[in-house]
Structure formats: structure tokens, C-alpha cells
XYZ file of C-alpha atoms in Angstrom:
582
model
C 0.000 0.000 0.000
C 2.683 2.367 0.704
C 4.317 1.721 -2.474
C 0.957 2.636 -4.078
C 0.206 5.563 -2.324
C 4.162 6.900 -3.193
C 2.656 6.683 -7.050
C -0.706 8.449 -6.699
C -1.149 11.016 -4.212
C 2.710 11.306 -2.694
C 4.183 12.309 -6.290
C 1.778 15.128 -6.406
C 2.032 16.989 -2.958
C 5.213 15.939 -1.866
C 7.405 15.186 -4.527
C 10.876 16.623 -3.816
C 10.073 15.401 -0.433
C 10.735 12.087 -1.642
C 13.433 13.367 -4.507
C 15.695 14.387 -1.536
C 15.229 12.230 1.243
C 15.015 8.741 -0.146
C 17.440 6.060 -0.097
C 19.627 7.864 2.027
C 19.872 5.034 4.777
C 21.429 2.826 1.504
C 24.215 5.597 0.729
C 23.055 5.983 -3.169
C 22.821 9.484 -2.732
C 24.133 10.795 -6.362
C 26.527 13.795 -6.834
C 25.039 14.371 -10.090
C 21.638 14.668 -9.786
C 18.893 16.936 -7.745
C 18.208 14.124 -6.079
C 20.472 14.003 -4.089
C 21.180 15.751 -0.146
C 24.291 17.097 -1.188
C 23.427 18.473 -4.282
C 23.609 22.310 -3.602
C 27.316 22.421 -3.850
C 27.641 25.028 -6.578
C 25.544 28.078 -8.173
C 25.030 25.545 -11.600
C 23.186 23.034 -9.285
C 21.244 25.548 -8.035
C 20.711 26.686 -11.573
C 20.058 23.228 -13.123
C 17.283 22.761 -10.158
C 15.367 25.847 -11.169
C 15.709 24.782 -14.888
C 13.780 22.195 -13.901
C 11.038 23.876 -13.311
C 11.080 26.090 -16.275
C 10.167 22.893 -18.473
C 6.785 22.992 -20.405
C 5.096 20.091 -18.304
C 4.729 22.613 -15.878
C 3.212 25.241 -18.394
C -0.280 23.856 -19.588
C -1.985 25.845 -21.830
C -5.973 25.675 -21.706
C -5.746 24.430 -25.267
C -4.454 21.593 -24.583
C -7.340 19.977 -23.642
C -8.480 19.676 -27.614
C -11.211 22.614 -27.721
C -12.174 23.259 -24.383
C -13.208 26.890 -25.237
C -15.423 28.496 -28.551
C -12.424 29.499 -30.258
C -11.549 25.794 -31.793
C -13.041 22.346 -32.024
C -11.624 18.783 -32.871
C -14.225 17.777 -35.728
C -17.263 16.787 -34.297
C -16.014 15.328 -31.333
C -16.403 16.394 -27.687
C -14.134 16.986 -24.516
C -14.981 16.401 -20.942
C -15.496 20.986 -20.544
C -18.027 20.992 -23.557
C -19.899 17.819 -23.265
C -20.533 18.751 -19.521
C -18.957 15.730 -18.362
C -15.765 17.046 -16.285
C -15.375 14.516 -13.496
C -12.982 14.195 -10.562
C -11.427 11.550 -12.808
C -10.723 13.370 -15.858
C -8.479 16.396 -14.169
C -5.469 16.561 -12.042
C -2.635 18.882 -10.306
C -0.351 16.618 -9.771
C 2.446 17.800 -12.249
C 1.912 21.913 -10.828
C 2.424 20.386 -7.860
C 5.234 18.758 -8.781
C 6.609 21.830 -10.097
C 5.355 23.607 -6.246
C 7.545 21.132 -4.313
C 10.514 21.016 -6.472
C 10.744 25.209 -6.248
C 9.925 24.749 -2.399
C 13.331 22.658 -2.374
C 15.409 25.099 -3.728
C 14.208 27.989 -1.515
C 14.562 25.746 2.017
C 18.479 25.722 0.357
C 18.388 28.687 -1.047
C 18.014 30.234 2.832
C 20.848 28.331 4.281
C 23.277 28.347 1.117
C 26.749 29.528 1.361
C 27.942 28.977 -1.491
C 26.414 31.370 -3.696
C 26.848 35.313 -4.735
C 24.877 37.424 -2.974
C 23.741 38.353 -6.459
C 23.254 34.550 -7.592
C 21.032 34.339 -4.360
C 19.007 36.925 -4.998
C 18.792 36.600 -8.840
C 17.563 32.652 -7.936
C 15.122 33.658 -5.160
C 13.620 36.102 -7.205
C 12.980 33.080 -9.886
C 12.104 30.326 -7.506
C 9.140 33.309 -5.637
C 7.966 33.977 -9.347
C 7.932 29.964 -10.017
C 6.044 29.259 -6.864
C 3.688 31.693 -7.597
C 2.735 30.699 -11.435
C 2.049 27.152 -10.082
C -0.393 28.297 -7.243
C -1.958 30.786 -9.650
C -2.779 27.994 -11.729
C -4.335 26.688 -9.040
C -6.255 28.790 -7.962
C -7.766 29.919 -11.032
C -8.335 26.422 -11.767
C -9.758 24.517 -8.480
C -10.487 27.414 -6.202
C -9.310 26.435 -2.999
C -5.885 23.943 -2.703
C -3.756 22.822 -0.667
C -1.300 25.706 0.119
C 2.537 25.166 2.192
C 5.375 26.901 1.842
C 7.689 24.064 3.144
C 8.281 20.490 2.467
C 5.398 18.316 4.330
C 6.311 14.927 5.568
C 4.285 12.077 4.092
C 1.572 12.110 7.422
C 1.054 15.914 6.466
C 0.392 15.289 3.210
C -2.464 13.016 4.174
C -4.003 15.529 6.032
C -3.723 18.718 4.377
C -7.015 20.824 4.187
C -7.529 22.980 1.056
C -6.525 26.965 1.724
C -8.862 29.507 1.017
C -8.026 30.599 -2.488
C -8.235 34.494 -1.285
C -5.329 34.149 1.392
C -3.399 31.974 -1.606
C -3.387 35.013 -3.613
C -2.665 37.284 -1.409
C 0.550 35.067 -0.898
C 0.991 34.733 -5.127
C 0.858 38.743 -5.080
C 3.735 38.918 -2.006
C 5.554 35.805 -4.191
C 5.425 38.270 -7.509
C 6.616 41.288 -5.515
C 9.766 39.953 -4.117
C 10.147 38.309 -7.548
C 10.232 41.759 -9.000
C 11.995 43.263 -6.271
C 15.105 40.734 -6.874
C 14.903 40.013 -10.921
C 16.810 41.903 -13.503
C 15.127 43.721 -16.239
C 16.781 41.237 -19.020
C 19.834 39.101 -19.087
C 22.830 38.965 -21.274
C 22.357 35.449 -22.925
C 19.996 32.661 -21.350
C 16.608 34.055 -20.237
C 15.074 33.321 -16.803
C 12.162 34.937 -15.253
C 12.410 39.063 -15.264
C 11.505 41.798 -13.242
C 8.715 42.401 -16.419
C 7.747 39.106 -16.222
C 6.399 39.050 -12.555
C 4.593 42.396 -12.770
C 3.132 41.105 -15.977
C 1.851 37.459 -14.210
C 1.320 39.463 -11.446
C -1.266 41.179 -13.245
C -3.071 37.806 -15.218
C -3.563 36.269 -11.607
C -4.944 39.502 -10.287
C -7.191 40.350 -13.517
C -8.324 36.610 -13.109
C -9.431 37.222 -9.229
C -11.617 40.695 -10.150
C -8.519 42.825 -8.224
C -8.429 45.279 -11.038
C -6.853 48.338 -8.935
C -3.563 45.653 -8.336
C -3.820 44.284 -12.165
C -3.920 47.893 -13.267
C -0.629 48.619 -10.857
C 1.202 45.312 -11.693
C 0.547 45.893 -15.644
C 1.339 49.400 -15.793
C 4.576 48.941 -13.887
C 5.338 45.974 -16.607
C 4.913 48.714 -19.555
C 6.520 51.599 -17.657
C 10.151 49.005 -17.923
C 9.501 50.398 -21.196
C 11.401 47.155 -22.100
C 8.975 45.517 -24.493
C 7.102 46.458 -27.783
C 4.809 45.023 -29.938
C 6.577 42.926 -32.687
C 5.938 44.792 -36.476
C 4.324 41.583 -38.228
C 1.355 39.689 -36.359
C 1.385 36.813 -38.250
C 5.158 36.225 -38.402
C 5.311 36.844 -34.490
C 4.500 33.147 -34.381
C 6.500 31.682 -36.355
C 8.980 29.404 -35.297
C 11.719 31.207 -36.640
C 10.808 33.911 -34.810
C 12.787 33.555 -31.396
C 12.492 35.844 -28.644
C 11.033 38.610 -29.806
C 10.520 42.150 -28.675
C 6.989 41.319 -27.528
C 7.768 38.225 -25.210
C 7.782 38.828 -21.944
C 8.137 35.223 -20.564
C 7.868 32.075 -22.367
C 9.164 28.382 -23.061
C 11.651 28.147 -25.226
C 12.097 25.291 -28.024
C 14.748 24.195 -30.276
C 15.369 21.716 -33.068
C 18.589 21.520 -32.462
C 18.219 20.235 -29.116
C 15.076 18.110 -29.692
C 12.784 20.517 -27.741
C 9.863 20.639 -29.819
C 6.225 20.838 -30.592
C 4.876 17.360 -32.109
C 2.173 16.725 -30.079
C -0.925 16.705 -32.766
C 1.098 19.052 -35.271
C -0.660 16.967 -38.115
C -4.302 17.162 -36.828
C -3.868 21.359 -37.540
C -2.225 20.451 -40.904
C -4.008 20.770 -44.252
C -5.182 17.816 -45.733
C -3.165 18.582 -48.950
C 0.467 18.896 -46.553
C -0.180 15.561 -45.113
C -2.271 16.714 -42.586
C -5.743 15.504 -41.236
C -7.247 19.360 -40.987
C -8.830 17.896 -37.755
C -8.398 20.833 -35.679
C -10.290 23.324 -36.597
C -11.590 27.071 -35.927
C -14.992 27.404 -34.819
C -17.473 29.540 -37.046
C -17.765 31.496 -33.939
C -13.903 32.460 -33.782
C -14.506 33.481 -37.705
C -18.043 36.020 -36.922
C -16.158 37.293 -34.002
C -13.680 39.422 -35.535
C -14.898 42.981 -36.809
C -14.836 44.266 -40.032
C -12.898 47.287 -40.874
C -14.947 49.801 -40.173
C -14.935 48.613 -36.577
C -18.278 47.333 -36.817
C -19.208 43.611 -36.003
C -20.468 41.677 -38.900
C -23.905 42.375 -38.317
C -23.366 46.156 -37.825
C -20.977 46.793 -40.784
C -22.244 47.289 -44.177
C -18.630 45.865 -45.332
C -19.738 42.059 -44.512
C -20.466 39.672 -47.181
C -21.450 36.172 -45.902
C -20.738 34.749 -49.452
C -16.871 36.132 -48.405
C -16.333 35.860 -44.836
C -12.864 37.380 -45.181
C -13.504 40.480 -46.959
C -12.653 43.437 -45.472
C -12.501 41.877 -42.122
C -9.624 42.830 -39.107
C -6.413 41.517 -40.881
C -5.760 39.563 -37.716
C -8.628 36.955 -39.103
C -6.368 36.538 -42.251
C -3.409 35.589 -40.128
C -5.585 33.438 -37.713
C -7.999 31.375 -40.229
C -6.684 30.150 -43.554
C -8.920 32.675 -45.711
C -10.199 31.987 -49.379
C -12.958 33.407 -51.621
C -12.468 37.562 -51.817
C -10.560 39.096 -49.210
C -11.246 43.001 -50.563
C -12.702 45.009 -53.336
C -10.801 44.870 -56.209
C -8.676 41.588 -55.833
C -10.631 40.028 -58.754
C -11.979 36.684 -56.720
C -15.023 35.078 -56.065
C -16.465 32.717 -52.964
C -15.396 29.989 -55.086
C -12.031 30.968 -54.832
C -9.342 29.691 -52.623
C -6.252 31.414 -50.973
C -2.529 30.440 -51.183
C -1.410 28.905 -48.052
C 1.539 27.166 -47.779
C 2.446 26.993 -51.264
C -1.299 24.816 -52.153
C -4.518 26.822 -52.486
C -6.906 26.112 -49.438
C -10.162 26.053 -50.906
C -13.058 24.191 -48.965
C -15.469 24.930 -51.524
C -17.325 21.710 -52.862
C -16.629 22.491 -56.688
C -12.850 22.913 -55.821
C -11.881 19.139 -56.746
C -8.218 20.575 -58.036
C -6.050 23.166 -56.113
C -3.275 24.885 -57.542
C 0.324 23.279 -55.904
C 2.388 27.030 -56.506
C 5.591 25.261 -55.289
C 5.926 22.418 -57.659
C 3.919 24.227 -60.641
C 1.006 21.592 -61.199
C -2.808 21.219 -60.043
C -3.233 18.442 -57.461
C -6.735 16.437 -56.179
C -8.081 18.587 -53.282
C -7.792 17.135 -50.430
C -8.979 19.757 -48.355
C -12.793 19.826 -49.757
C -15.313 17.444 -48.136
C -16.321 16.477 -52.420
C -12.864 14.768 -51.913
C -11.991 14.128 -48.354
C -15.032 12.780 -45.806
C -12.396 14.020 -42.942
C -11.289 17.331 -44.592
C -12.571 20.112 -41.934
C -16.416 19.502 -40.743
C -16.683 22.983 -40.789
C -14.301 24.046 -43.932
C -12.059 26.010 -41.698
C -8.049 25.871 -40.994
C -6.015 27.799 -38.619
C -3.046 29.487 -39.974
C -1.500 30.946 -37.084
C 1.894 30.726 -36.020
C 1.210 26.821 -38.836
C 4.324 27.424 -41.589
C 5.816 24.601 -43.848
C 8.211 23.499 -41.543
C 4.954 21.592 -39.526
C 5.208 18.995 -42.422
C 8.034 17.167 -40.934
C 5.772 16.645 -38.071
C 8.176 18.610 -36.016
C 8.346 22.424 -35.022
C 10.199 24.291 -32.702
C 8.215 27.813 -32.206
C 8.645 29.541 -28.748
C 5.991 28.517 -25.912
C 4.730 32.290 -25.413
C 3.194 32.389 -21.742
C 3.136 36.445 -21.645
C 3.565 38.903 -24.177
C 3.398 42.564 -24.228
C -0.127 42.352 -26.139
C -1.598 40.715 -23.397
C -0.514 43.426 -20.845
C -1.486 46.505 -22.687
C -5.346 44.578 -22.944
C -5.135 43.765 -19.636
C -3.664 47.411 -18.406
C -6.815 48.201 -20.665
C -9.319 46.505 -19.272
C -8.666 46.641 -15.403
C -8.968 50.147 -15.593
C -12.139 50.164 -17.735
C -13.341 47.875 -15.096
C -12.773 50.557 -12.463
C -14.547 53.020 -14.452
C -10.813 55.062 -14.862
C -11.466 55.749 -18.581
C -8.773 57.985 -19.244
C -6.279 58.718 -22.348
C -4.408 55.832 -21.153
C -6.648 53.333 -21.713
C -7.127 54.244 -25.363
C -3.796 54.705 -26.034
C -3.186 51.077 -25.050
C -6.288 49.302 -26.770
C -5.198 51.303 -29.730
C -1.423 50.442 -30.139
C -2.486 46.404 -30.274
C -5.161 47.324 -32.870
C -2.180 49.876 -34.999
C -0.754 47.026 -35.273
C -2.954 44.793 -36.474
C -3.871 46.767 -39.510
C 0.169 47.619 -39.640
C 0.633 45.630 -42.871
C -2.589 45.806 -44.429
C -4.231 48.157 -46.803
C -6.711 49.543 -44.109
C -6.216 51.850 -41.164
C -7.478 51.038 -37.693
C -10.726 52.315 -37.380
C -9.797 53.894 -34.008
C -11.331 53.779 -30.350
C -12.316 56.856 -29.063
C -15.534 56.317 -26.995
C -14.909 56.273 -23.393
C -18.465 55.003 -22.554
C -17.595 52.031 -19.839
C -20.280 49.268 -21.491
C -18.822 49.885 -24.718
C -15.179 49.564 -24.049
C -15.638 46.172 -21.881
C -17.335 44.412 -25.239
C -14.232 46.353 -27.263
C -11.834 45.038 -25.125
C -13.069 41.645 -24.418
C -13.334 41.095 -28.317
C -9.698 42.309 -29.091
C -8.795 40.037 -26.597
C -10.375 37.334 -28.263
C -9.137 38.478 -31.706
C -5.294 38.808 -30.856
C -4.816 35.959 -28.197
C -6.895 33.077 -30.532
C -5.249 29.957 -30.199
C -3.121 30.853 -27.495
C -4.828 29.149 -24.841
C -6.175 32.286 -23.428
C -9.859 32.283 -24.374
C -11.437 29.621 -21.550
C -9.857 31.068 -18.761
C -11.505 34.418 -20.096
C -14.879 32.930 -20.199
C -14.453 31.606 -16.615
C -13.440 35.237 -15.483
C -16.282 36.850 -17.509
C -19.147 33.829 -16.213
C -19.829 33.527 -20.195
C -18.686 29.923 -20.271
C -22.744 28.925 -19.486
C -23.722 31.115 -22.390
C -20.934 30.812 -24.668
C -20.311 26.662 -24.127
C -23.727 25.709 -24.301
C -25.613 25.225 -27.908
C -23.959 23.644 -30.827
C -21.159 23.538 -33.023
C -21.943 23.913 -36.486
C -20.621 22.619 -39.804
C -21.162 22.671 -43.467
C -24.224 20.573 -44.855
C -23.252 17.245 -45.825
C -22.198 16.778 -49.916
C -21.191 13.483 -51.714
C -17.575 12.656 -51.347
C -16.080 11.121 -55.108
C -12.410 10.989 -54.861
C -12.678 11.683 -58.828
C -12.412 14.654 -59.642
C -14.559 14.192 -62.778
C -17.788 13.594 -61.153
C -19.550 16.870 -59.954
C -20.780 16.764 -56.051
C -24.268 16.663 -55.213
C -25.985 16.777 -51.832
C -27.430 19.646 -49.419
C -24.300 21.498 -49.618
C -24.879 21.944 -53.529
C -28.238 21.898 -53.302
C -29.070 24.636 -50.385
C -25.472 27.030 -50.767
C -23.677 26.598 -53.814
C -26.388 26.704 -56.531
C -28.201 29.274 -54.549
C -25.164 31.137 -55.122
C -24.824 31.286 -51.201
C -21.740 29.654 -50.423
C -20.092 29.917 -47.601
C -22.968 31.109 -45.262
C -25.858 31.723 -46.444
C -26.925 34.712 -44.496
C -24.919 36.971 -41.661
C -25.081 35.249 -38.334
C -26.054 37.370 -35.456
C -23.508 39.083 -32.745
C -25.245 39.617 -29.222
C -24.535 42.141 -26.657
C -21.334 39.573 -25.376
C -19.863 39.311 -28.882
C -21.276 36.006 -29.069
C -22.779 34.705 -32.486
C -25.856 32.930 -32.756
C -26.380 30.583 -36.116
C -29.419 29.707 -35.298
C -30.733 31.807 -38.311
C -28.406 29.630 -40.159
C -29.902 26.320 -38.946
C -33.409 26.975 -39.524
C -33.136 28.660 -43.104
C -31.316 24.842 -43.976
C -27.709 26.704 -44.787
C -25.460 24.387 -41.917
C -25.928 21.458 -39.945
C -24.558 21.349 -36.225
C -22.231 18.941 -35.143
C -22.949 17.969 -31.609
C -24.720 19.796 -28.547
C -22.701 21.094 -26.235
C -23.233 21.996 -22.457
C -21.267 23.728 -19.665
C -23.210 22.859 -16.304
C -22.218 26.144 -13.597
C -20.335 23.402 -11.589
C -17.548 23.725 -14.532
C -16.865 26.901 -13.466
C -14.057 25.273 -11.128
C -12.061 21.941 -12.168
C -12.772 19.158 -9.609
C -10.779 18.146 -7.101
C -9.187 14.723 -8.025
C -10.525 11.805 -7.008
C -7.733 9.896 -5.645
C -6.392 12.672 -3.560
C -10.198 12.865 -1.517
C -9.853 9.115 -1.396
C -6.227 9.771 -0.021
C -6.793 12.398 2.585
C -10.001 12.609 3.980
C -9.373 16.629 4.991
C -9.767 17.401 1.462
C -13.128 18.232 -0.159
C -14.819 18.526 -3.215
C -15.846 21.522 -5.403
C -20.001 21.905 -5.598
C -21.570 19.733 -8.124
C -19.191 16.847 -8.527
């Protein structure tokens, strides 16, 4: 039993309990490794500990959990958040805490080093307080109340540990990111840890996430008055993984072909069909009605919208975010039977499209990426293109983990102080440098924010939050904050109507698709789907008029609004309870 309960609950909560203390009675302690007693002998032990932690295990993104939010969707198939089904079983903190107990290590030796600089000291406090407090933010944000120590527990202890209330764990995180910044350099010559920008900028998503505006507003604004960052010239190439460390980043993971640190995790399911992909990962049809046009109306608002061309004259963030086709502006001589180049191969969805156009090799290929030719091309015709280049084919990429970038601070700056009702210049200033550049390398000009009515500028800012984070694993916890997930997670996906799928590309498709869209000359959507008051579409118009089909229903019970406590752990240690409504 003990062995057991070493694998399950032990690894979790008391992890470099174990990593330091065991088999020392058998003399295998190692010189080389963090396991060890006598490990802290130098400043690169110290170092390699903390590296430890900067590994991105213990950096999960909300994505990662294969459309949890309204931004993307796997097909037609379901997770745990959007089927309604989350269950103690299904979620877990034992690698954040992990990541907790580890850091908690290197303080306890940290405090009784002598070894060290007095400037190594403080530079690796300052990392292991910002550490400590990203895990327990997590946390937090996810489960409510947790467990909460700032030591090493003994195995009894961990057994009877009693969640903390989540507002005196903050209140801890906020101390944790403010001797962070106290002790952190502004940038380093060479390697990058955790920076004095850095914690004011976490600082600020932890408070923003627990409604304290008046300390987001402080920590953010302190992050831009470093006046160390700036927002990187090309949106779309920001992503890229050739683009390293850019001006923007504030914190993130870093990867690296060279050293096998790399993204391959489901790189195929976002690939086209026509790259060797399965196009299985796609962008919802809300994430595509969300983004304003260029007059900075919403679709349904703006006289600029044409359903038959989604893409047309829309915020040139869409273009970088959704692999566009049909007409993208007046003038460019297309139709909404056209496609777009992307990656060298036209992505056209359109039913009619049998052949693409290959621009690398010169020749016209069978189109893989229409449902007329592939039954698993996209459900709902839709790719994303961000940060997605040719170098995804070999199944392997290497672009940076970005945890906080300078965007992110300037909307947040933004929207705590909307929030407080302290509308000033300030605020537009900021909302209106991330949208400059956005339209930066397009043929449009930002249609500027100017009104400083409070209603107005949360559904502005919550949109351009949604339009320049998609797809970086920012949208659910957004919902959460905003107690939108009910509204937003519960419905339908939608897709295109069904259509005959004839790998030859002689035989012209029939079905609804043809029927209803195309030779109605109403392909892709048949009529504008309506925005509400939230930003939220609604394709219900859609439905009934016989222009889509949905997918599957989908549900987010108010219970969801936390993660469950995990099972085993309860079973484990009675102390511990569960969340309401599991």
C-alpha cells in the first residue's frame, strides 16, 4: 500500500520530499543529480534545479485539452469541458504540484546556502518566488481552494492537508510576484530566466483573473513603464517558429530543433489535408463572426460584410488566424469559389474545388482539403493558420511557448482600468497600439477607439482580446473570469451541410451542400449570423433557413466553473473536499 500511495497522491504533494530524502539510509545518494542531499554544492546546481522547473510540463496551456473553449473544435467530437462531463477523474494537479515542491526545495536551500553570490542568491530567489507563484496561480484559477505550504510536508502531512482559502493563496501569489520583481533583472545577457517584467506582468493575469483590477492595473502598468517591451511589427510572423524571442515576449518556453525541444504533439491534426495533414483541428465559425470588419463594426453592424466572403474586409488579424479563401477586398478580382494560397497549395473548402493549384511544384493536385474529396477534410471548412508554416510537415516544429507577451498586458492594463470606471487617455492609447498594429501591414487603417463610454469599451476590449490571443490558450480562462462559459459553451457547433464525397475529380458533387449554398449562389454562409450584446454569435438563423448542420450539442453545467478536485487525492486524505456539483 505504501508503495501505491508513493505513485498516486505522494508524487503530487510531496514530490521533492521524496526526490531528496530517499534512499539515504542505503548511501546511493548521487553527486550528479537533484536528487540528491548534497546536491547544492555550486551556483550551476542551483541553476540546473530551477531549470527544472522552467520545463513545459509545468506550463499547460488551456488548449491543450483539444477545444475546451469556442475558439476551436476537434471535428465533431467532444471533450470532458463541452460535453458537460468534467469529473474528478478526468483532471489533475499533480504535475503543478510537482513543479510547487521542487521550487519549495530550492528555496529551504536557497536560505541556508553559502555557497552562492549574494547576487546569484538573490537573482535565484527572485525566480524560484515567481515559479512558486505561477504554479499556485494555476491553481487557484483552476480549483479554487488547494492545498497551500510553503515548506516540504512529511508524508503524514500530506495526508491531512485541508484545502486553503483561495483568497489568502493570492494574497501570498501577489507577495511571491513582488519579491520576484523586487530581486529580478530587467533582461539578461544570454539565457533568459524569469524578469523583473515578467512578474509584474503574471502578477497582473492572476490579479485580472481574481476581479482585483486596482492591483492588475498597478502590476501591468509597472510591466509597460520598464519600457522594455514592444509590440513585434508583423502579427502573423510573431508566431513563427523562426521567430525567437522577440521584442513582444515577456516570458515564455523556449524550443529548439537543435536540441530536440519541440512541438509534435498533434502538429498533423492542424495540418491541411493537402500537406499531409488531417485538418482535424479546426476554428470554430464562432472564432470566424467574431472578428470585426474594418470599419470597426461587427459583422452584423458593418455594411462591409459579405457572408458569401467571410474574409472580406474583415480585421487583418482573421487573415493571419484562419486560412482565408474566396475575396478578401474590393478589387482583388476573386469570387467565394475561390481559394487562398497557403503554404504553397490553395486552401479552398469549396465543394466544386476538386483541383487546387500546388504554386511550389507548378502543377494542379486532387483537393484534399474539400469534403467532395476528403469525408475528414474540416467539418466545418475552416483551418487555422496561425503561427502553422511549412516546416509543420516534418511533423516537427520548434516555435517559442509564449506564456506572456506585451499584447496581453497593454489589454489587460486596458481593461482593469475600464473595469474601475478610470477611462482615461491611457486606456485608449493602449487598446489602440495592439489594434495599430494589427492593420500595420494591411491596406486599411485602424478604425480607431475613441468612446470612453464604460459598457462599450468592456465588449471592445473583451473582443480584441479574443481576436489577438486566438489559439493561445487564453480564451477559456476568459470565459471563466467573464461567467460567459454557461452562455458561450452551451448550444452547438456547427458545420457545413453534408455533400457526396467522389475521390474523382470528374464527377460533380451533389448533396445539401450543392443543393441549399452553392447553386443558390450562397456559399459559404448563407446569411450573416447574429452578434449579441457579449460578442457572441448565434447561427441559429443559419440552422433553420437549412444553410449548416450542427455537429454535436454542447453543455457547460455552472459546476464547470471550477475543475474538480481529483478523485484519488479525496480518497487519499479525507481533509480534502470537493468543489459543488461533482
Amino acid at each position: 500500500m505504501k508503495n501505491y500511495i508513493f505513485k498516486t497522491y505522494v508524487l503530487s504533494l510531496i514530490l521533492g520530499c521524496f526526490f531528496l530524502n530517499s534512499c539515504t539510509e542505503l548511501d546511493l545518494s548521487q553527486e550528479d543529480a537533484a536528487s540528491s542531499g548534497n546536491w547544492y554544492q555550486t551556483s550551476e546546481q542551483f541553476r540546473e534545479s530551477l531549470n527544472e522547473t522552467y520545463r513545459e510540463v509545468f506550463w499547460p496551456e488551456d488548449e491543450v485539452y483539444e477545444g475546451m473553449d469556442d475558439d476551436w473544435q476537434r471535428r465533431d467530437a467532444l471533450n470532458a469541458i463541452k460535453s458537460g462531463s468534467m469529473s474528478s477523474e478526468n483532471t489533475g494537479w499533480t504535475t503543478i504540484y510537482k513543479g510547487v515542491t521542487r521550487v519549495i526545495a530550492v528555496i529551504e536551500e536557497l536560505e541556508t546556502q553559502s555557497v552562492l553570490t549574494d547576487e546569484e542568491a538573490q537573482q535565484y530567489m527572485g525566480e524560484a518566488n515567481f515559479l512558486r507563484a505561477s504554479f499556485y496561480s494555476y491553481l487557484i484559477s483552476h480549483f479554487g481552494d488547494v492545498p497551500f505550504y510553503e515548506q516540504q510536508i512529511s508524508v503524514e502531512e500530506s495526508f491531512e492537508i485541508e484545502r486553503t482559502s483561495k483568497d489568502i493563496v493570492k494574497e501570498k501569489i501577489y507577495e511571491y510576484y513582488d519579491s520576484a520583481a523586487e530581486n529580478l533583472p530587467v533582461s539578461y545577457n544570454g539565457l533568459n530566466y524569469a524578469t523583473k517584467g515578467a512578474a509584474f506582468a503574471m502578477k497582473a493575469r492572476i490579479a485580472l483573473y481574481m476581479g482585483d483590477y486596482e492591483i492588475a492595473a498597478e502590476a501591468a502598468k509597472n510591466c509597460m513603464d520598464l519600457n522594455t517591451y514592444e509590440l513585434y511589427p508583423d502579427y502573423g510572423e510573431l508566431f513563427e517558429s523562426t521567430t525567437k524571442n522577440s521584442v513582444e515576449t515577456i516570458f515564455h518556453i523556449p524550443r529548439s530543433e537543435e536540441l530536440n525541444v519541440i512541438r509534435a504533439d498533434n502538429v498533423q491534426d492542424f495540418l491541411p489535408r493537402n500537406h499531409g495533414g488531417y485538418a482535424g483541428r479546426n476554428p470554430t465559425w464562432e472564432l470566424l463572426a467574431s472578428y470585426e470588419c474594418v470599419d470597426g463594426l461587427p459583422i452584423d453592424e458593418s455594411p462591409l460584410f459579405d457572408p458569401q466572403n467571410p474574409f472580406k474586409n474583415r480585421d487583418p488579424r482573421l487573415l493571419e488566424t484562419i486560412a482565408p479563401f474566396g475575396s478578401l477586398m474590393d478589387g482583388d478580382g476573386l469570387s467565394p469559389s475561390s481559394g487562398s494560397n497557403f503554404m504553397d497549395i490553395d486552401y479552398n473548402p469549396h465543394p466544386f474545388a476538386k483541383v487546387v493549384r500546388d504554386y511550389e511544384n507548378n502543377i494542379d493536385i486532387r483537393n484534399q482539403d474539400t469534403r467532395s474529396i476528403g469525408a475528414y477534410a474540416a467539418y466545418n471548412g475552416l483551418l487555422f493558420k496561425k503561427g502553422i508554416t511549412k516546416d509543420w510537415k516534418d511533423l516537427r516544429t520548434d516555435p517559442d511557448l509564449i506564456i506572456m507577451r506585451y499584447a496581453d498586458v497593454l489589454l489587460m492594463y486596458a481593461e482593469s482600468k475600464i473595469e474601475l470606471n478610470q477611462i482615461d487617455e491611457s486606456v485608449l492609447t493602449a487598446l489602440n497600439e495592439v489594434r495599430d498594429r494589427a492593420y500595420a501591414n494591411s491596406t486599411f487603417e485602424n478604425p480607431a477607439i475613441t468612446t470612453t463610454n464604460q459598457d462599450e469599451l468592456r465588449y471592445i476590449v473583451r473582443n480584441e482580446r479574443r481576436s489577438e490571443l486566438a489559439f493561445e490558450g487564453r480564451r477559456y480562462m476568459d470565459l471563466i473570469r467573464w461567467r460567459l462559459a454557461e452562455k458561450a459553451l452551451t448550444g452547438y457547433t456547427y458545420g457545413l451541410l453534408t455533400v457526396t464525397v467522389d475521390t474523382n475529380i470528374d464527377v460533380a458533387p451533389t448533396g445539401p451542400l450543392v443543393d441549399n449554398l452553392v447553386n443558390q449562389n450562397l456559399w459559404f454562409w448563407g446569411q450573416t449570423p447574429e452578434i449579441d450584446e457579449d460578442g457572441l454569435p448565434n447561427f441559429t438563423g443559419l440552422l433553420n433557413a437549412g444553410y449548416c448542420r450542427t455537429l454535436n450539442e454542447i453543455i457547460f453545467p455552472e459546476r464547470q466553473y471550477l475543475f474538480p478536485i481529483p478523485e484519488q487525492d479525496l480518497l487519499l486524505n479525507p481533509n480534502l473536499t470537493q468543489n459543488p456539483g461533482y
